[in-house]
Coordinates of C-alpha atoms in Angstrom, one line a residue:
K95 CA -11.5 -26.1 8.8
G96 CA -11.5 -22.7 7.4
K97 CA -8.0 -22.7 6.7
C98 CA -6.0 -22.1 3.4
P99 CA -5.1 -25.6 1.8
E100 CA -1.5 -26.2 1.6
D101 CA -1.5 -27.3 -1.9
G102 CA -3.2 -25.5 -4.4
W103 CA -6.4 -26.7 -6.2
D104 CA -6.7 -26.9 -9.9
E105 CA -9.3 -24.7 -11.7
S106 CA -11.9 -27.4 -12.7
T107 CA -11.9 -28.2 -8.7
I108 CA -12.4 -24.5 -7.9
E109 CA -15.2 -24.1 -10.4
L110 CA -17.0 -27.2 -9.2
F111 CA -16.8 -25.6 -5.8
L112 CA -18.1 -22.3 -6.6
H113 CA -20.9 -24.0 -8.6
E114 CA -21.8 -25.9 -5.4
L115 CA -22.0 -22.6 -3.4
A116 CA -24.1 -21.0 -6.2
I117 CA -26.7 -23.3 -6.2
M118 CA -27.4 -22.7 -2.3
D119 CA -28.5 -19.3 -3.4
S120 CA -32.5 -18.6 -3.9
N121 CA -31.9 -16.9 -7.2
N122 CA -30.6 -20.1 -8.6
F123 CA -33.4 -22.5 -7.4
L124 CA -35.3 -24.2 -9.9
G125 CA -38.8 -23.5 -8.5
N126 CA -38.0 -19.7 -7.2
C127 CA -40.6 -17.4 -7.2
G128 CA -39.0 -13.9 -6.4
V129 CA -41.4 -11.0 -5.4
G130 CA -39.1 -8.6 -3.9
E131 CA -37.2 -5.8 -5.2
R132 CA -33.8 -7.6 -4.7
E133 CA -34.1 -10.9 -6.2
G134 CA -30.8 -11.7 -7.7
R135 CA -32.2 -11.1 -11.2
V136 CA -29.3 -10.8 -13.9
V137 CA -30.4 -9.9 -17.6
S138 CA -27.1 -10.7 -19.1
G139 CA -25.8 -14.2 -19.2
L140 CA -22.2 -13.1 -19.5
V141 CA -22.6 -11.0 -16.3
A142 CA -23.9 -14.2 -14.5
R143 CA -21.1 -16.4 -15.7
R144 CA -18.4 -13.8 -14.7
H145 CA -19.8 -13.9 -11.1
Y146 CA -20.5 -17.6 -11.2
R147 CA -24.2 -16.8 -10.6
L148 CA -23.2 -15.6 -6.9
I149 CA -25.3 -12.7 -7.4
H150 CA -26.8 -11.7 -3.9
G151 CA -23.5 -10.2 -2.5
I152 CA -22.5 -10.3 1.3
G153 CA -24.0 -9.5 4.3
R154 CA -27.4 -7.9 5.1
S155 CA -28.4 -4.2 5.2
G156 CA -27.2 -3.6 8.9
D157 CA -24.0 -5.9 8.8
I158 CA -21.7 -6.7 6.1
S159 CA -20.7 -9.9 8.1
A160 CA -24.1 -11.1 8.6
V161 CA -25.8 -14.1 7.2
Q162 CA -28.2 -13.8 4.2
P163 CA -31.2 -16.5 4.6
K164 CA -31.8 -16.5 0.7
A165 CA -28.3 -16.6 -0.2
A166 CA -26.6 -19.3 1.9
G167 CA -24.0 -19.9 -0.8
S168 CA -22.9 -16.3 -0.8
S169 CA -23.0 -16.1 3.1
L170 CA -20.8 -19.2 3.1
L171 CA -18.3 -17.9 0.8
N172 CA -18.1 -14.5 2.8
K173 CA -17.4 -16.6 5.8
L174 CA -14.8 -18.9 4.4
T175 CA -12.9 -16.1 2.6
N176 CA -12.5 -14.4 6.1
S177 CA -11.4 -17.3 7.7
V178 CA -8.9 -18.3 4.9
V179 CA -7.4 -14.8 4.8
L180 CA -7.0 -14.7 8.6
D181 CA -5.3 -17.9 8.3
V182 CA -2.9 -16.4 5.8
I183 CA -2.5 -13.2 7.9
K184 CA -1.1 -15.6 10.6
L185 CA 1.1 -17.6 8.1
A186 CA 2.7 -14.1 6.9
G187 CA 3.9 -13.3 10.7
V188 CA 0.9 -11.7 12.6
R189 CA 0.3 -14.9 14.8
T190 CA -1.7 -13.0 17.4
V191 CA -4.5 -11.7 15.2
T192 CA -8.1 -12.4 16.2
G193 CA -10.4 -11.4 13.4
C194 CA -10.4 -9.7 9.9
F195 CA -12.8 -9.2 7.3
V196 CA -12.6 -8.5 3.6
V197 CA -14.1 -5.3 2.4
P198 CA -15.2 -4.2 -1.1
M199 CA -13.5 -0.9 -0.8
A200 CA -9.6 0.1 -1.5
T201 CA -7.3 0.7 1.4
G202 CA -8.1 4.8 1.7
M203 CA -11.9 4.1 2.1
S204 CA -11.3 1.0 4.4
L205 CA -9.3 3.5 6.7
T206 CA -12.0 5.7 6.7
L207 CA -14.4 3.0 7.8
C208 CA -11.9 2.3 10.8
F209 CA -12.0 6.1 11.6
L210 CA -15.7 6.4 11.8
T211 CA -16.0 3.6 13.8
L212 CA -13.7 5.0 16.7
R213 CA -15.8 8.3 16.4
H214 CA -18.7 6.6 18.5
K215 CA -16.0 5.5 20.9
R216 CA -14.3 8.8 21.1
P217 CA -17.2 11.7 20.6
K218 CA -14.8 14.3 21.7
A219 CA -11.9 13.7 19.5
K220 CA -11.5 15.7 16.4
Y221 CA -7.5 15.2 15.6
I222 CA -5.6 12.3 14.1
I223 CA -1.9 12.1 14.6
W224 CA -0.4 11.1 11.4
P225 CA 3.6 10.7 10.7
R226 CA 3.7 12.1 7.4
I227 CA 3.9 10.0 4.2
D228 CA 3.1 11.8 0.8
Q229 CA 0.4 9.4 -0.7
K230 CA -3.2 11.0 -1.3
S231 CA -5.8 8.5 -0.3
C232 CA -4.3 7.8 3.3
F233 CA -4.2 11.6 4.0
K234 CA -7.8 11.9 2.3
S235 CA -9.1 8.9 4.4
M236 CA -8.6 11.0 7.3
I237 CA -10.3 14.2 5.7
T238 CA -13.4 12.4 4.6
A239 CA -14.1 10.8 7.8
G240 CA -14.3 14.5 9.0
F241 CA -11.1 14.5 11.1
E242 CA -8.2 17.2 11.3
P243 CA -4.9 15.4 10.5
V244 CA -2.0 16.6 12.6
V245 CA 0.9 16.0 10.4
I246 CA 4.1 15.0 12.2
E247 CA 7.3 15.7 9.9
N248 CA 9.8 12.6 9.5
V249 CA 13.4 13.0 10.8
L250 CA 16.4 12.5 8.4
E251 CA 18.8 9.8 9.8
G252 CA 21.2 9.0 7.0
D253 CA 19.4 8.7 3.9
E254 CA 16.3 7.4 5.7
L255 CA 13.4 9.5 6.8
R256 CA 12.1 7.8 10.1
T257 CA 9.4 8.5 13.0
D258 CA 9.8 11.7 15.1
L259 CA 8.4 9.9 18.1
E260 CA 9.5 13.1 20.3
A261 CA 7.0 15.3 18.1
V262 CA 4.2 12.6 18.2
E263 CA 4.4 12.8 22.1
T264 CA 4.7 16.7 22.3
K265 CA 1.7 17.0 20.0
I266 CA -0.5 14.4 22.3
K267 CA 0.3 16.5 25.3
A268 CA -0.3 19.8 23.5
L269 CA -3.7 18.7 22.2
G270 CA -4.8 16.4 25.2
A271 CA -5.2 12.7 24.7
E272 CA -8.9 12.9 24.9
N273 CA -9.0 15.2 21.7
I274 CA -7.1 12.7 19.6
L275 CA -9.1 10.1 17.8
C276 CA -6.1 7.8 16.9
V277 CA -2.5 7.7 15.9
H278 CA -2.4 6.6 12.1
S279 CA 0.7 5.1 11.3
T280 CA 2.2 3.6 8.0
T281 CA 4.2 0.3 7.3
S282 CA 4.7 0.0 3.7
C283 CA 6.1 3.1 2.0
F284 CA 8.2 4.5 -0.9
A285 CA 11.9 4.8 0.1
P286 CA 13.7 6.7 1.4
R287 CA 10.8 7.2 3.9
V288 CA 11.0 3.8 6.0
P289 CA 8.1 2.0 8.2
D290 CA 7.1 3.9 11.1
R291 CA 8.6 3.1 14.5
L292 CA 5.5 0.8 15.4
E293 CA 6.5 -0.7 18.6
E294 CA 7.6 2.7 19.8
L295 CA 4.2 4.4 18.8
A296 CA 2.2 1.4 20.0
V297 CA 3.7 1.9 23.5
I298 CA 3.0 5.8 23.2
C299 CA -0.7 4.8 22.2
A300 CA -1.2 2.4 25.2
N301 CA 0.5 4.6 27.7
Y302 CA -1.9 7.7 26.8
D303 CA -5.0 5.2 25.9
I304 CA -5.2 6.5 22.3
P305 CA -6.3 4.1 19.5
H306 CA -3.7 3.2 16.9
I307 CA -4.5 2.3 13.4
V308 CA -2.0 1.0 10.7
N309 CA -1.9 1.7 7.2
N310 CA -0.4 -1.6 6.0
A311 CA -1.2 -1.2 2.5
Y312 CA 1.0 -3.7 0.8
G313 CA 2.9 -4.7 4.0
L314 CA 1.3 -8.0 4.1
Q315 CA 3.9 -9.3 1.6
S316 CA 6.6 -8.3 3.8
S317 CA 7.7 -10.3 6.9
K318 CA 9.4 -7.5 8.2
C319 CA 6.2 -5.2 8.0
M320 CA 4.2 -8.1 9.5
H321 CA 6.8 -8.5 12.3
L322 CA 6.5 -4.7 13.3
I323 CA 2.8 -5.0 13.6
Q324 CA 3.1 -8.4 15.7
Q325 CA 5.6 -6.7 18.2
G326 CA 3.5 -3.3 18.2
A327 CA 0.6 -5.4 19.5
R328 CA 2.7 -7.5 21.8
V329 CA 4.4 -4.4 23.8
G330 CA 1.6 -1.5 23.0
R331 CA -1.6 -1.1 21.2
I332 CA -2.6 -1.7 17.9
D333 CA -6.6 -1.5 17.2
A334 CA -6.5 -2.4 13.6
F335 CA -4.3 -2.7 10.4
V336 CA -5.7 -2.4 6.9
Q337 CA -4.1 -3.8 3.8
S338 CA -4.8 -3.9 0.0
L339 CA -6.2 -7.2 -1.7
D340 CA -4.6 -6.2 -5.2
K341 CA -1.1 -5.4 -3.9
N342 CA -0.8 -8.3 -1.7
F343 CA -2.7 -11.3 -3.5
M344 CA -2.8 -9.8 -7.3
V345 CA -6.4 -9.5 -7.8
P346 CA -8.3 -6.6 -9.3
V347 CA -8.3 -3.4 -7.4
G348 CA -11.3 -2.8 -5.2
G349 CA -11.0 -4.8 -1.8
A350 CA -9.0 -4.6 1.3
I351 CA -8.6 -6.6 4.7
I352 CA -9.2 -4.9 7.8
A353 CA -7.7 -6.9 10.7
G354 CA -7.1 -6.7 14.5
F355 CA -6.5 -8.2 17.8
S356 CA -9.8 -7.4 19.2
E357 CA -12.5 -9.7 17.5
S358 CA -15.1 -7.2 19.1
F359 CA -13.5 -4.4 17.6
I360 CA -13.2 -5.9 14.2
Q361 CA -17.0 -6.6 14.2
E362 CA -17.8 -3.2 15.2
I363 CA -16.0 -2.0 12.2
S364 CA -17.9 -4.4 9.9
K365 CA -21.2 -3.4 11.5
M366 CA -20.5 0.3 10.5
Y367 CA -20.6 -0.4 6.9
P368 CA -24.0 0.5 5.5
G369 CA -26.0 -2.2 3.7
R370 CA -24.8 -5.1 1.6
A371 CA -21.6 -5.3 -0.3
S372 CA -20.2 -6.8 -3.4
A373 CA -18.7 -10.1 -3.1
S374 CA -16.5 -9.9 -6.1
P375 CA -13.5 -8.9 -4.0
S376 CA -14.1 -11.9 -1.5
L377 CA -14.6 -14.3 -4.5
D378 CA -11.4 -13.1 -6.2
V379 CA -9.1 -13.6 -3.3
L380 CA -10.7 -16.9 -2.3
I381 CA -10.0 -18.1 -5.8
T382 CA -6.5 -17.0 -5.8
L383 CA -5.9 -18.4 -2.5
L384 CA -7.3 -21.8 -3.3
S385 CA -5.5 -21.8 -6.5
L386 CA -2.0 -21.2 -4.9
G387 CA -2.3 -22.9 -1.2
T388 CA -0.1 -22.0 1.7
S389 CA 2.8 -23.4 -0.3
G390 CA 2.2 -21.6 -3.6
Y391 CA 1.8 -18.1 -1.4
K392 CA 4.7 -18.7 0.6
K393 CA 7.0 -19.5 -2.6
L394 CA 5.7 -16.1 -4.0
L395 CA 6.8 -14.2 -0.6
K396 CA 10.3 -16.0 -1.2
E397 CA 10.8 -15.1 -4.4
R398 CA 10.0 -11.5 -3.8
K399 CA 12.7 -11.5 -1.1
E400 CA 15.0 -12.9 -3.4
M401 CA 14.0 -10.2 -6.2
F402 CA 14.6 -7.5 -3.8
L403 CA 18.0 -8.3 -3.2
Y404 CA 18.8 -8.9 -6.9
L405 CA 17.2 -5.4 -7.7
S406 CA 19.3 -3.7 -4.9
C407 CA 22.4 -5.4 -6.1
E408 CA 22.0 -4.5 -9.6
L409 CA 20.6 -0.9 -9.1
K410 CA 23.5 -0.1 -7.1
K411 CA 25.8 -1.2 -9.9
L412 CA 24.0 1.0 -12.6
A413 CA 23.8 3.8 -10.1
D414 CA 27.6 3.6 -9.6
N415 CA 28.0 3.7 -13.6
H416 CA 26.3 6.9 -13.6
N417 CA 28.1 8.7 -10.8
E418 CA 24.9 8.3 -8.6
R419 CA 24.1 6.2 -5.7
L420 CA 21.6 3.7 -4.2
L421 CA 20.2 5.6 -1.0
E422 CA 20.8 3.4 2.1
T423 CA 17.4 2.6 3.3
P424 CA 17.9 -0.8 5.0
H425 CA 14.7 -0.6 7.2
N426 CA 12.5 -0.5 3.8
P427 CA 12.0 -4.1 2.8
I428 CA 10.2 -3.6 -0.4
S429 CA 11.1 0.0 -2.0
L430 CA 14.4 1.2 -3.2
A431 CA 15.7 4.7 -4.0
M432 CA 18.6 5.9 -6.4
S433 CA 19.9 9.5 -6.4
L434 CA 19.4 11.7 -9.4
K435 CA 21.6 14.4 -8.0
N436 CA 24.0 14.9 -11.2
L437 CA 20.9 14.7 -13.4
D438 CA 19.0 17.4 -11.3
E439 CA 21.9 19.7 -11.2
T440 CA 22.4 19.5 -15.0
N441 CA 18.8 20.6 -15.9
D442 CA 15.8 21.5 -13.8
A443 CA 13.4 19.7 -15.9
A444 CA 15.5 16.7 -16.4
V445 CA 14.1 14.7 -13.6
T446 CA 10.6 14.8 -14.5
Q447 CA 11.6 14.2 -17.9
L448 CA 13.3 11.0 -17.0
G449 CA 9.9 9.9 -15.7
S450 CA 8.0 10.3 -18.9
M451 CA 10.8 8.7 -20.7
L452 CA 10.5 5.5 -18.6
F453 CA 6.6 5.5 -18.9
T454 CA 6.8 6.1 -22.7
R455 CA 9.1 3.1 -22.8
Q456 CA 6.5 0.9 -20.8
V457 CA 8.4 1.1 -17.6
S458 CA 5.3 1.2 -15.2
G459 CA 5.6 1.8 -11.3
A460 CA 8.8 3.7 -11.2
R461 CA 8.5 7.0 -9.5
V462 CA 11.1 10.1 -10.1
V463 CA 10.8 12.6 -7.3
P464 CA 12.2 16.2 -8.0
C465 CA 13.3 18.6 -5.3
G466 CA 11.0 21.3 -4.1
S467 CA 7.7 20.3 -5.7
V468 CA 4.7 22.0 -3.8
Q469 CA 1.1 20.3 -3.8
T470 CA -2.0 21.4 -1.9
V471 CA -4.2 18.5 -1.1
N472 CA -7.6 19.4 0.6
N473 CA -6.5 22.7 1.3
Y474 CA -3.1 21.4 3.2
T475 CA -0.1 22.6 1.4
F476 CA 2.8 19.8 1.3
K477 CA 6.4 21.3 0.3
G478 CA 8.5 18.9 -1.2
F479 CA 5.6 16.5 -2.1
M480 CA 6.1 12.8 -2.9
S481 CA 9.4 13.0 -1.0
H482 CA 7.8 12.7 2.6
A483 CA 9.7 15.8 3.7
N484 CA 10.0 19.6 3.2
D485 CA 13.8 19.6 1.8
Y486 CA 15.2 16.0 1.3
P487 CA 18.7 16.4 -0.1
C488 CA 18.4 15.1 -3.4
A489 CA 16.1 14.1 -6.1
Y490 CA 15.6 10.4 -6.8
L491 CA 14.0 7.6 -8.4
N492 CA 11.9 4.9 -6.8
A493 CA 11.5 1.1 -7.8
A494 CA 9.8 -1.5 -5.7
S495 CA 10.2 -5.3 -5.4
A496 CA 6.4 -6.4 -4.8
I497 CA 4.9 -9.7 -5.0
G498 CA 4.8 -11.2 -8.4
I499 CA 7.8 -9.4 -9.7
K500 CA 10.1 -11.4 -12.2
K501 CA 13.9 -11.4 -12.9
Q502 CA 12.6 -10.3 -16.6
D503 CA 11.1 -7.3 -15.0
V504 CA 14.2 -6.3 -13.2
D505 CA 16.4 -6.9 -16.2
V506 CA 14.2 -4.9 -18.7
F507 CA 13.3 -2.0 -16.0
L508 CA 17.5 -1.7 -15.4
K509 CA 18.2 -1.8 -19.1
R510 CA 15.9 0.9 -20.2
L511 CA 16.7 3.2 -17.5
D512 CA 20.3 2.7 -18.3
K513 CA 19.7 3.8 -21.8
C514 CA 17.5 6.7 -20.6
L515 CA 20.3 8.0 -18.4
K516 CA 22.9 7.8 -21.2
T517 CA 20.5 9.7 -23.3
F518 CA 20.9 12.6 -20.7
R519 CA 24.5 12.2 -20.2
K520 CA 25.1 12.5 -24.0
E521 CA 22.9 15.4 -24.1
G522 CA 24.7 16.9 -21.3
K523 CA 28.1 16.6 -23.0
Q524 CA 26.7 18.2 -26.1
E525 CA 25.4 20.9 -24.2
K526 CA 28.8 21.4 -22.4
C527 CA 30.7 21.2 -25.8
I528 CA 28.3 24.0 -27.0
N529 CA 28.9 26.2 -24.0
E530 CA 32.6 25.9 -24.4
I531 CA 32.6 26.8 -27.9
S532 CA 30.2 29.8 -27.0
D533 CA 32.7 30.7 -24.3
S534 CA 35.9 30.4 -26.5
N535 CA 34.0 32.5 -29.2
A536 CA 33.1 35.2 -26.7
A537 CA 36.6 35.3 -25.4
T538 CA 38.1 35.6 -29.1
E539 CA 35.6 38.6 -29.7
Q540 CA 36.8 40.2 -26.6
L541 CA 40.7 39.8 -27.7
E542 CA 39.7 41.1 -31.3
D543 CA 38.1 44.2 -29.3

């Protein structure tokens, strides 16, 4: 039926299934005689076993979704993976999605593929409207495709950085809708930035007849992000949304899913991909979903939500203990931010030093964001880079509750962060004491004089 099974399969059943697919490929036929330049020959047995002897990859030279006559098993694997992934996207909250395909490129290059497909539909267009998010790959995806990003600065509402809808519409009017390739919005992001106002952006895109591409990098694991996409498509226009395989399904880096609400447009994107492609990302995600089943994946999504609440609660307690605060970002369902105002005021280098201390203590994924850092990406200069704004009010630290996180991860992170912050507090007290002694000595010298 092309749907993800409710209950996961055991490993031996999955391996039997993959071996059955593999013997349908011509390179594994007993009497095969190959005289072409691409015959699925593999010299290393280890490499062959690593890929379950599915060597031909997916697609044909003109279409990544096409069936290969001499690779019936690999072609079936490709079709099944896309079908199962589509079922999981619907399960995750985007019920009206009509098509998707797994592409063996990470999110940034997959976004580039979407922009290149739109180029043929809008040959005059040279601009992409982009509400700012300080993440290099999504910015470079537009540059690589040959377009000029039009950066829309976010607006500060409380602690949150939100989409400036008025600025988006003003820029569309100024540039002319026909000169704009698309609006490139974002769902999953680091706090204090929150998901874009997708519904409102989708309505603007529909009103001005402008395509809308959504960077949903790790948003598939969030019911809130998926709800925004579903609502955006319902009230306005969303042409495609792109999500990473590794971040949402815990597989190796190297694949993404391009999905949308027009099956014909999704097929156009797949035909834009030149040549055949690696089957590894498709194989990895199919194995993972067959082993989890829908019940197993739902359980992981539920646990992620619970861990987000736990992380939020515990990080707030820790922040209070160190005279800092957990920034209020209720619209961000995955990432949290804790201020580092006192640390920043004590020592300019302390914020970045905290990041180094956490990394050397084996805390990965936490980001420390100092105030006022400047970075140039492809000749575009961003002030306050990493904070999604030119002048965010304070330095801060990020932590995220992503799929697969365990209570132990949260507890160990908080323990190590607490220890690092106490080190700074202790050093700060020592420095203050030294300064006081120095001031006292200077005052004594003045009296003697």
